[in-house]
PDB file of C-alpha atoms in Angstrom:
ATOM      1  CA  UNK A   1       0.000   0.000   0.000  1.00  0.00           C
ATOM      2  CA  UNK A   2       1.395   3.349  -1.117  1.00  0.00           C
ATOM      3  CA  UNK A   3       4.794   1.599  -1.421  1.00  0.00           C
ATOM      4  CA  UNK A   4       5.285   2.243   2.299  1.00  0.00           C
ATOM      5  CA  UNK A   5       7.213  -0.354   4.282  1.00  0.00           C
ATOM      6  CA  UNK A   6       5.298  -0.044   7.542  1.00  0.00           C
ATOM      7  CA  UNK A   7       7.556  -0.473  10.544  1.00  0.00           C
ATOM      8  CA  UNK A   8      10.781   0.505   8.793  1.00  0.00           C
ATOM      9  CA  UNK A   9      10.402   4.180   9.699  1.00  0.00           C
ATOM     10  CA  UNK A  10       7.859   6.771  10.712  1.00  0.00           C
ATOM     11  CA  UNK A  11       5.963   8.361   7.832  1.00  0.00           C
ATOM     12  CA  UNK A  12       4.667  11.937   7.922  1.00  0.00           C
ATOM     13  CA  UNK A  13       1.331  13.269   6.704  1.00  0.00           C
ATOM     14  CA  UNK A  14       1.513  17.019   6.220  1.00  0.00           C
ATOM     15  CA  UNK A  15      -1.640  18.997   7.003  1.00  0.00           C
ATOM     16  CA  UNK A  16      -3.051  21.264   4.290  1.00  0.00           C
ATOM     17  CA  UNK A  17      -6.291  22.800   5.547  1.00  0.00           C
ATOM     18  CA  UNK A  18      -8.027  24.718   2.769  1.00  0.00           C
ATOM     19  CA  UNK A  19     -10.558  26.189   5.179  1.00  0.00           C
ATOM     20  CA  UNK A  20     -11.187  29.635   6.654  1.00  0.00           C
ATOM     21  CA  UNK A  21     -11.741  28.297  10.173  1.00  0.00           C
ATOM     22  CA  UNK A  22      -9.350  25.465  11.076  1.00  0.00           C
ATOM     23  CA  UNK A  23      -8.031  25.818  14.619  1.00  0.00           C
ATOM     24  CA  UNK A  24      -4.398  26.736  13.903  1.00  0.00           C
ATOM     25  CA  UNK A  25      -4.121  27.723  10.243  1.00  0.00           C
ATOM     26  CA  UNK A  26      -7.620  28.668   9.144  1.00  0.00           C
ATOM     27  CA  UNK A  27      -7.631  31.118   6.270  1.00  0.00           C
ATOM     28  CA  UNK A  28      -3.944  30.737   5.440  1.00  0.00           C
ATOM     29  CA  UNK A  29      -4.186  28.223   2.600  1.00  0.00           C
ATOM     30  CA  UNK A  30      -7.780  28.427   1.383  1.00  0.00           C
ATOM     31  CA  UNK A  31      -6.781  29.981  -1.947  1.00  0.00           C
ATOM     32  CA  UNK A  32      -5.358  27.656  -4.618  1.00  0.00           C
ATOM     33  CA  UNK A  33      -2.150  29.676  -5.018  1.00  0.00           C
ATOM     34  CA  UNK A  34      -1.470  29.699  -1.270  1.00  0.00           C
ATOM     35  CA  UNK A  35      -2.336  25.995  -1.030  1.00  0.00           C
ATOM     36  CA  UNK A  36       0.063  25.163  -3.858  1.00  0.00           C
ATOM     37  CA  UNK A  37       2.864  27.108  -2.197  1.00  0.00           C
ATOM     38  CA  UNK A  38       2.265  25.281   1.086  1.00  0.00           C
ATOM     39  CA  UNK A  39       1.998  21.874  -0.594  1.00  0.00           C
ATOM     40  CA  UNK A  40       5.364  22.403  -2.273  1.00  0.00           C
ATOM     41  CA  UNK A  41       6.853  23.486   1.074  1.00  0.00           C
ATOM     42  CA  UNK A  42       5.432  20.433   2.874  1.00  0.00           C
ATOM     43  CA  UNK A  43       6.805  18.062   0.253  1.00  0.00           C
ATOM     44  CA  UNK A  44      10.214  19.760   0.304  1.00  0.00           C
ATOM     45  CA  UNK A  45      10.281  19.510   4.106  1.00  0.00           C
ATOM     46  CA  UNK A  46       9.867  15.736   3.927  1.00  0.00           C
ATOM     47  CA  UNK A  47       6.148  14.979   3.988  1.00  0.00           C
ATOM     48  CA  UNK A  48       5.282  11.522   2.687  1.00  0.00           C
ATOM     49  CA  UNK A  49       1.589  12.391   2.220  1.00  0.00           C
ATOM     50  CA  UNK A  50      -0.243  15.706   1.948  1.00  0.00           C
ATOM     51  CA  UNK A  51      -3.673  15.717   3.619  1.00  0.00           C
ATOM     52  CA  UNK A  52      -6.099  18.177   2.016  1.00  0.00           C
ATOM     53  CA  UNK A  53      -9.189  19.101   4.024  1.00  0.00           C
ATOM     54  CA  UNK A  54     -12.027  21.422   3.087  1.00  0.00           C
ATOM     55  CA  UNK A  55     -14.204  20.976   6.189  1.00  0.00           C
ATOM     56  CA  UNK A  56     -12.836  22.092   9.536  1.00  0.00           C
ATOM     57  CA  UNK A  57     -13.176  19.454  12.253  1.00  0.00           C
ATOM     58  CA  UNK A  58     -12.088  21.577  15.207  1.00  0.00           C
ATOM     59  CA  UNK A  59     -14.462  21.479  18.201  1.00  0.00           C
ATOM     60  CA  UNK A  60     -17.573  23.470  17.372  1.00  0.00           C
ATOM     61  CA  UNK A  61     -16.699  23.908  13.704  1.00  0.00           C
ATOM     62  CA  UNK A  62     -19.551  24.936  11.425  1.00  0.00           C
ATOM     63  CA  UNK A  63     -20.725  22.194   9.069  1.00  0.00           C
ATOM     64  CA  UNK A  64     -20.572  23.343   5.459  1.00  0.00           C
ATOM     65  CA  UNK A  65     -22.474  21.991   2.463  1.00  0.00           C
ATOM     66  CA  UNK A  66     -21.074  19.217   0.285  1.00  0.00           C
ATOM     67  CA  UNK A  67     -20.991  21.622  -2.641  1.00  0.00           C
ATOM     68  CA  UNK A  68     -18.887  24.112  -0.650  1.00  0.00           C
ATOM     69  CA  UNK A  69     -16.517  21.356   0.468  1.00  0.00           C
ATOM     70  CA  UNK A  70     -16.212  20.124  -3.117  1.00  0.00           C
ATOM     71  CA  UNK A  71     -15.401  23.614  -4.364  1.00  0.00           C
ATOM     72  CA  UNK A  72     -12.663  24.080  -1.750  1.00  0.00           C
ATOM     73  CA  UNK A  73     -11.058  20.672  -2.225  1.00  0.00           C
ATOM     74  CA  UNK A  74     -11.250  20.363  -6.005  1.00  0.00           C
ATOM     75  CA  UNK A  75      -9.978  23.883  -6.690  1.00  0.00           C
ATOM     76  CA  UNK A  76      -6.853  23.000  -4.683  1.00  0.00           C
ATOM     77  CA  UNK A  77      -6.362  19.473  -6.041  1.00  0.00           C
ATOM     78  CA  UNK A  78      -6.514  20.798  -9.589  1.00  0.00           C
ATOM     79  CA  UNK A  79      -3.473  22.993  -8.992  1.00  0.00           C
ATOM     80  CA  UNK A  80      -1.405  20.801  -6.668  1.00  0.00           C
ATOM     81  CA  UNK A  81      -1.837  17.358  -8.265  1.00  0.00           C
ATOM     82  CA  UNK A  82       0.113  18.202 -11.444  1.00  0.00           C
ATOM     83  CA  UNK A  83       2.996  19.558  -9.344  1.00  0.00           C
ATOM     84  CA  UNK A  84       3.118  17.290  -6.275  1.00  0.00           C
ATOM     85  CA  UNK A  85       4.451  13.767  -6.839  1.00  0.00           C
ATOM     86  CA  UNK A  86       3.815  12.312  -3.358  1.00  0.00           C
ATOM     87  CA  UNK A  87       0.481  10.775  -2.310  1.00  0.00           C
ATOM     88  CA  UNK A  88      -2.371  13.147  -1.514  1.00  0.00           C
ATOM     89  CA  UNK A  89      -5.135  12.262   0.924  1.00  0.00           C
ATOM     90  CA  UNK A  90      -8.515  13.936   1.158  1.00  0.00           C
ATOM     91  CA  UNK A  91      -9.746  14.622   4.683  1.00  0.00           C
ATOM     92  CA  UNK A  92     -13.501  14.162   4.342  1.00  0.00           C
ATOM     93  CA  UNK A  93     -16.481  12.312   5.774  1.00  0.00           C
ATOM     94  CA  UNK A  94     -18.478  12.614   2.529  1.00  0.00           C
ATOM     95  CA  UNK A  95     -18.459   9.812  -0.035  1.00  0.00           C
ATOM     96  CA  UNK A  96     -19.307  12.362  -2.734  1.00  0.00           C
ATOM     97  CA  UNK A  97     -16.245  14.450  -1.880  1.00  0.00           C
ATOM     98  CA  UNK A  98     -14.101  11.319  -1.563  1.00  0.00           C
ATOM     99  CA  UNK A  99     -15.009  10.115  -5.056  1.00  0.00           C
ATOM    100  CA  UNK A 100     -14.603  13.525  -6.664  1.00  0.00           C
ATOM    101  CA  UNK A 101     -11.252  14.033  -4.952  1.00  0.00           C
ATOM    102  CA  UNK A 102      -9.894  10.637  -6.015  1.00  0.00           C
ATOM    103  CA  UNK A 103     -11.139  11.295  -9.545  1.00  0.00           C
ATOM    104  CA  UNK A 104      -9.171  14.574  -9.369  1.00  0.00           C
ATOM    105  CA  UNK A 105      -5.992  12.791  -8.316  1.00  0.00           C
ATOM    106  CA  UNK A 106      -6.179  12.112  -4.570  1.00  0.00           C
ATOM    107  CA  UNK A 107      -4.748   8.756  -3.504  1.00  0.00           C
ATOM    108  CA  UNK A 108      -6.181   8.193   0.003  1.00  0.00           C
ATOM    109  CA  UNK A 109      -9.396   8.934   1.898  1.00  0.00           C
ATOM    110  CA  UNK A 110      -8.963  10.139   5.498  1.00  0.00           C
ATOM    111  CA  UNK A 111     -12.338   9.839   7.264  1.00  0.00           C
ATOM    112  CA  UNK A 112     -12.472  11.270  10.800  1.00  0.00           C
ATOM    113  CA  UNK A 113     -15.790   9.500  11.358  1.00  0.00           C
ATOM    114  CA  UNK A 114     -14.378   6.055  10.653  1.00  0.00           C
ATOM    115  CA  UNK A 115     -17.044   5.612   7.992  1.00  0.00           C
ATOM    116  CA  UNK A 116     -19.971   6.411  10.300  1.00  0.00           C
ATOM    117  CA  UNK A 117     -21.152   9.779   8.951  1.00  0.00           C
ATOM    118  CA  UNK A 118     -21.907   8.612   5.398  1.00  0.00           C
ATOM    119  CA  UNK A 119     -23.358   5.139   4.824  1.00  0.00           C
ATOM    120  CA  UNK A 120     -22.018   5.135   1.259  1.00  0.00           C
ATOM    121  CA  UNK A 121     -18.391   5.800   2.247  1.00  0.00           C
ATOM    122  CA  UNK A 122     -17.182   2.197   2.443  1.00  0.00           C
ATOM    123  CA  UNK A 123     -18.813   1.038  -0.788  1.00  0.00           C
ATOM    124  CA  UNK A 124     -17.481   4.142  -2.544  1.00  0.00           C
ATOM    125  CA  UNK A 125     -13.917   3.624  -1.308  1.00  0.00           C
ATOM    126  CA  UNK A 126     -14.109  -0.084  -2.188  1.00  0.00           C
ATOM    127  CA  UNK A 127     -14.963   0.826  -5.797  1.00  0.00           C
ATOM    128  CA  UNK A 128     -12.217   3.462  -5.880  1.00  0.00           C
ATOM    129  CA  UNK A 129      -9.750   0.838  -4.553  1.00  0.00           C
ATOM    130  CA  UNK A 130      -7.766   3.371  -2.514  1.00  0.00           C
ATOM    131  CA  UNK A 131      -6.543   3.266   1.105  1.00  0.00           C
ATOM    132  CA  UNK A 132      -8.734   4.681   3.851  1.00  0.00           C
ATOM    133  CA  UNK A 133      -7.932   6.043   7.305  1.00  0.00           C
ATOM    134  CA  UNK A 134     -10.535   5.087   9.904  1.00  0.00           C
ATOM    135  CA  UNK A 135     -10.515   7.387  12.929  1.00  0.00           C
ATOM    136  CA  UNK A 136     -12.329   7.003  16.232  1.00  0.00           C
ATOM    137  CA  UNK A 137     -14.804   9.707  17.199  1.00  0.00           C
ATOM    138  CA  UNK A 138     -17.950  10.070  19.250  1.00  0.00           C
ATOM    139  CA  UNK A 139     -20.649  12.441  18.107  1.00  0.00           C
ATOM    140  CA  UNK A 140     -19.433  15.079  15.674  1.00  0.00           C
ATOM    141  CA  UNK A 141     -17.228  18.180  15.915  1.00  0.00           C
ATOM    142  CA  UNK A 142     -20.190  20.146  17.264  1.00  0.00           C
ATOM    143  CA  UNK A 143     -20.954  17.682  20.090  1.00  0.00           C
ATOM    144  CA  UNK A 144     -17.865  15.548  20.661  1.00  0.00           C
ATOM    145  CA  UNK A 145     -16.386  17.441  23.580  1.00  0.00           C
ATOM    146  CA  UNK A 146     -19.484  16.629  25.644  1.00  0.00           C
ATOM    147  CA  UNK A 147     -19.021  12.901  24.932  1.00  0.00           C
ATOM    148  CA  UNK A 148     -15.901  11.998  26.914  1.00  0.00           C
ATOM    149  CA  UNK A 149     -17.381   9.510  29.387  1.00  0.00           C
ATOM    150  CA  UNK A 150     -15.481   6.235  28.914  1.00  0.00           C
ATOM    151  CA  UNK A 151     -15.114   3.202  31.144  1.00  0.00           C
ATOM    152  CA  UNK A 152     -11.882   2.262  29.342  1.00  0.00           C
ATOM    153  CA  UNK A 153     -10.872   4.674  26.606  1.00  0.00           C
ATOM    154  CA  UNK A 154      -8.434   2.422  24.718  1.00  0.00           C
ATOM    155  CA  UNK A 155     -10.690  -0.635  24.920  1.00  0.00           C
ATOM    156  CA  UNK A 156     -13.623   1.368  23.548  1.00  0.00           C
ATOM    157  CA  UNK A 157     -11.494   2.889  20.770  1.00  0.00           C
ATOM    158  CA  UNK A 158     -10.239  -0.584  19.884  1.00  0.00           C
ATOM    159  CA  UNK A 159     -13.754  -2.033  19.814  1.00  0.00           C
ATOM    160  CA  UNK A 160     -15.012   0.786  17.586  1.00  0.00           C
ATOM    161  CA  UNK A 161     -12.105   0.469  15.164  1.00  0.00           C
ATOM    162  CA  UNK A 162     -12.465  -3.312  15.053  1.00  0.00           C
ATOM    163  CA  UNK A 163     -16.142  -2.944  14.136  1.00  0.00           C
ATOM    164  CA  UNK A 164     -15.355  -0.401  11.427  1.00  0.00           C
ATOM    165  CA  UNK A 165     -12.566  -2.549   9.992  1.00  0.00           C
ATOM    166  CA  UNK A 166     -15.069  -5.392   9.720  1.00  0.00           C
ATOM    167  CA  UNK A 167     -17.658  -3.119   8.115  1.00  0.00           C
ATOM    168  CA  UNK A 168     -15.078  -1.774   5.659  1.00  0.00           C
ATOM    169  CA  UNK A 169     -13.815  -5.196   4.604  1.00  0.00           C
ATOM    170  CA  UNK A 170     -17.386  -6.501   4.321  1.00  0.00           C
ATOM    171  CA  UNK A 171     -18.059  -3.631   1.901  1.00  0.00           C
ATOM    172  CA  UNK A 172     -15.095  -4.733  -0.205  1.00  0.00           C
ATOM    173  CA  UNK A 173     -12.188  -2.634   1.081  1.00  0.00           C
ATOM    174  CA  UNK A 174      -9.025  -4.715   1.249  1.00  0.00           C
ATOM    175  CA  UNK A 175      -7.717  -4.992   4.799  1.00  0.00           C
ATOM    176  CA  UNK A 176      -4.215  -4.014   3.690  1.00  0.00           C
ATOM    177  CA  UNK A 177      -5.656  -0.674   2.563  1.00  0.00           C
ATOM    178  CA  UNK A 178      -6.938   0.262   6.037  1.00  0.00           C
ATOM    179  CA  UNK A 179      -5.088   2.618   8.421  1.00  0.00           C
ATOM    180  CA  UNK A 180      -6.446   3.271  11.923  1.00  0.00           C
ATOM    181  CA  UNK A 181      -6.354   6.443  14.017  1.00  0.00           C
ATOM    182  CA  UNK A 182      -7.336   6.650  17.722  1.00  0.00           C
ATOM    183  CA  UNK A 183      -8.572  10.222  17.234  1.00  0.00           C
ATOM    184  CA  UNK A 184      -6.485  12.348  19.589  1.00  0.00           C
ATOM    185  CA  UNK A 185      -8.647  15.254  20.770  1.00  0.00           C
ATOM    186  CA  UNK A 186     -11.860  13.943  19.238  1.00  0.00           C
ATOM    187  CA  UNK A 187     -14.253  13.296  22.134  1.00  0.00           C
ATOM    188  CA  UNK A 188     -11.314  12.893  24.538  1.00  0.00           C
ATOM    189  CA  UNK A 189     -10.248  15.042  27.450  1.00  0.00           C
ATOM    190  CA  UNK A 190      -6.660  15.773  28.519  1.00  0.00           C
ATOM    191  CA  UNK A 191      -6.251  12.660  30.683  1.00  0.00           C
ATOM    192  CA  UNK A 192      -7.757  10.422  28.003  1.00  0.00           C
ATOM    193  CA  UNK A 193      -5.471  11.812  25.306  1.00  0.00           C
ATOM    194  CA  UNK A 194      -2.444  11.070  27.481  1.00  0.00           C
ATOM    195  CA  UNK A 195      -3.706   7.569  28.205  1.00  0.00           C
ATOM    196  CA  UNK A 196      -3.996   6.893  24.472  1.00  0.00           C
ATOM    197  CA  UNK A 197      -0.288   7.663  24.034  1.00  0.00           C
ATOM    198  CA  UNK A 198       0.670   5.439  26.969  1.00  0.00           C
ATOM    199  CA  UNK A 199      -1.424   2.508  25.741  1.00  0.00           C
ATOM    200  CA  UNK A 200      -1.122   2.950  21.971  1.00  0.00           C
ATOM    201  CA  UNK A 201       0.586  -0.439  21.595  1.00  0.00           C
ATOM    202  CA  UNK A 202      -2.728  -2.088  22.503  1.00  0.00           C
ATOM    203  CA  UNK A 203      -4.067  -1.074  19.085  1.00  0.00           C
ATOM    204  CA  UNK A 204      -1.390  -3.194  17.388  1.00  0.00           C
ATOM    205  CA  UNK A 205      -3.659  -6.228  17.816  1.00  0.00           C
ATOM    206  CA  UNK A 206      -5.890  -4.782  15.081  1.00  0.00           C
ATOM    207  CA  UNK A 207      -3.032  -5.407  12.639  1.00  0.00           C
ATOM    208  CA  UNK A 208      -3.382  -2.148  10.721  1.00  0.00           C
ATOM    209  CA  UNK A 209      -0.903   0.730  10.414  1.00  0.00           C
ATOM    210  CA  UNK A 210      -1.544   3.322  13.116  1.00  0.00           C
ATOM    211  CA  UNK A 211      -1.844   7.049  12.393  1.00  0.00           C
ATOM    212  CA  UNK A 212      -1.587   9.525  15.273  1.00  0.00           C
ATOM    213  CA  UNK A 213      -2.441  13.210  14.934  1.00  0.00           C
ATOM    214  CA  UNK A 214      -1.310  15.241  17.959  1.00  0.00           C
ATOM    215  CA  UNK A 215      -0.181  18.299  16.051  1.00  0.00           C
ATOM    216  CA  UNK A 216      -0.667  21.629  17.859  1.00  0.00           C
ATOM    217  CA  UNK A 217      -3.753  20.299  19.657  1.00  0.00           C
ATOM    218  CA  UNK A 218      -5.361  21.789  22.749  1.00  0.00           C
ATOM    219  CA  UNK A 219      -4.170  19.044  25.119  1.00  0.00           C
ATOM    220  CA  UNK A 220      -0.623  20.249  24.419  1.00  0.00           C
ATOM    221  CA  UNK A 221      -1.735  23.830  24.987  1.00  0.00           C
ATOM    222  CA  UNK A 222      -3.214  22.877  28.359  1.00  0.00           C
ATOM    223  CA  UNK A 223      -0.033  21.138  29.482  1.00  0.00           C
ATOM    224  CA  UNK A 224       2.173  24.039  28.366  1.00  0.00           C
ATOM    225  CA  UNK A 225      -0.297  26.816  29.220  1.00  0.00           C
ATOM    226  CA  UNK A 226       0.178  27.898  25.607  1.00  0.00           C
ATOM    227  CA  UNK A 227      -2.922  29.362  23.924  1.00  0.00           C
ATOM    228  CA  UNK A 228      -1.216  29.877  20.544  1.00  0.00           C
ATOM    229  CA  UNK A 229      -1.410  26.625  18.509  1.00  0.00           C
ATOM    230  CA  UNK A 230       1.594  27.631  16.404  1.00  0.00           C
ATOM    231  CA  UNK A 231       3.742  27.856  19.539  1.00  0.00           C
ATOM    232  CA  UNK A 232       3.100  24.192  20.388  1.00  0.00           C
ATOM    233  CA  UNK A 233       5.623  22.671  17.987  1.00  0.00           C
ATOM    234  CA  UNK A 234       7.979  21.287  20.624  1.00  0.00           C
ATOM    235  CA  UNK A 235       5.089  19.971  22.694  1.00  0.00           C
ATOM    236  CA  UNK A 236       3.940  18.294  19.491  1.00  0.00           C
ATOM    237  CA  UNK A 237       7.451  16.892  19.078  1.00  0.00           C
ATOM    238  CA  UNK A 238       7.312  15.277  22.524  1.00  0.00           C
ATOM    239  CA  UNK A 239       3.934  13.737  21.745  1.00  0.00           C
ATOM    240  CA  UNK A 240       5.249  12.447  18.421  1.00  0.00           C
ATOM    241  CA  UNK A 241       8.207  10.780  20.186  1.00  0.00           C
ATOM    242  CA  UNK A 242       5.790   9.068  22.566  1.00  0.00           C
ATOM    243  CA  UNK A 243       3.663   7.919  19.636  1.00  0.00           C
ATOM    244  CA  UNK A 244       6.667   6.488  17.787  1.00  0.00           C
ATOM    245  CA  UNK A 245       7.908   4.682  20.895  1.00  0.00           C
ATOM    246  CA  UNK A 246       4.491   3.100  21.349  1.00  0.00           C
ATOM    247  CA  UNK A 247       3.968   1.933  17.781  1.00  0.00           C
ATOM    248  CA  UNK A 248       2.741   4.766  15.544  1.00  0.00           C
ATOM    249  CA  UNK A 249       3.487   4.259  11.857  1.00  0.00           C
ATOM    250  CA  UNK A 250       2.260   7.598  10.519  1.00  0.00           C
ATOM    251  CA  UNK A 251       2.072  11.063  12.118  1.00  0.00           C
ATOM    252  CA  UNK A 252      -0.263  13.799  10.899  1.00  0.00           C
ATOM    253  CA  UNK A 253       1.506  17.119  11.542  1.00  0.00           C
ATOM    254  CA  UNK A 254       1.580  20.764  10.537  1.00  0.00           C
ATOM    255  CA  UNK A 255       5.297  21.361  11.222  1.00  0.00           C
ATOM    256  CA  UNK A 256       6.817  18.782   8.893  1.00  0.00           C
ATOM    257  CA  UNK A 257      10.352  20.166   8.833  1.00  0.00           C
ATOM    258  CA  UNK A 258      10.758  20.006  12.604  1.00  0.00           C
ATOM    259  CA  UNK A 259       8.919  16.701  13.115  1.00  0.00           C
ATOM    260  CA  UNK A 260      10.919  15.046  10.342  1.00  0.00           C
ATOM    261  CA  UNK A 261      14.092  15.581  12.392  1.00  0.00           C
ATOM    262  CA  UNK A 262      12.291  14.372  15.505  1.00  0.00           C
ATOM    263  CA  UNK A 263      11.070  11.215  13.769  1.00  0.00           C
ATOM    264  CA  UNK A 264      14.458  10.389  12.234  1.00  0.00           C
ATOM    265  CA  UNK A 265      16.161  10.495  15.637  1.00  0.00           C
ATOM    266  CA  UNK A 266      13.279   8.677  17.361  1.00  0.00           C
ATOM    267  CA  UNK A 267      13.404   5.972  14.674  1.00  0.00           C
ATOM    268  CA  UNK A 268      17.135   5.559  15.142  1.00  0.00           C
ATOM    269  CA  UNK A 269      16.595   5.008  18.874  1.00  0.00           C
ATOM    270  CA  UNK A 270      13.506   2.806  18.826  1.00  0.00           C
ATOM    271  CA  UNK A 271      13.249   0.969  15.510  1.00  0.00           C
ATOM    272  CA  UNK A 272      15.475  -2.120  15.514  1.00  0.00           C
ATOM    273  CA  UNK A 273      15.569  -2.349  11.737  1.00  0.00           C
ATOM    274  CA  UNK A 274      16.428   1.327  11.249  1.00  0.00           C
ATOM    275  CA  UNK A 275      19.396   1.771   8.900  1.00  0.00           C
ATOM    276  CA  UNK A 276      21.528   4.764   8.113  1.00  0.00           C
TER     277      UNK A 276
END
């Protein structure tokens, strides 16, 4: 899948939000020219995948129409796909957007709902024959922060992801095309986010590559007492080290240049098969 040798090293997914309201970079890259400039910068910094999202998923984000999401995503894909030669993922919960984006050159679907928001997502992705990221969430971005009551956060994440893997493969998605994501910050409080890092290895039993997305998130801001998301890069770096140590295969980050150095050193320390 994607010609990635999972386990050999940590791969990086660079964030490209083409929205006016994302939590740390809203409005910066929502024009095609600005998005192209950032995509080139992310690739040059060492991103292995560029993740394009047209719908903000920050807590409380306004839900936009499918047509608005399509306009945002496709206008950007049309300019970056001819230039960017690394895989591009589309961050969407809509099967309509997923299909249009793949038709426009995207290689991966990254669904923060784990296939639960759109009943046609799995059948659509199966027909497209592309990889999919299944993330754990409760509720939606408008309600998720009121849904953090877990008996055992990792066990419940694992059960949800196991169910969605089964649903995806039943719909025709090949298991080797599935990546899982515990959903840092999505319907989890500070303590639960930290517990996910400590117990991430427990998700290895699902036998899918693991994506972790801690980048600039509010749990880091709370620990550091840092309200500015862009000033959380080194807190993000610490979280990324913890994720690598506990089995992450792929990190979704804004600050690719810095986290690439972090991941190279962390890989050299923790991955037995790491070579020079």
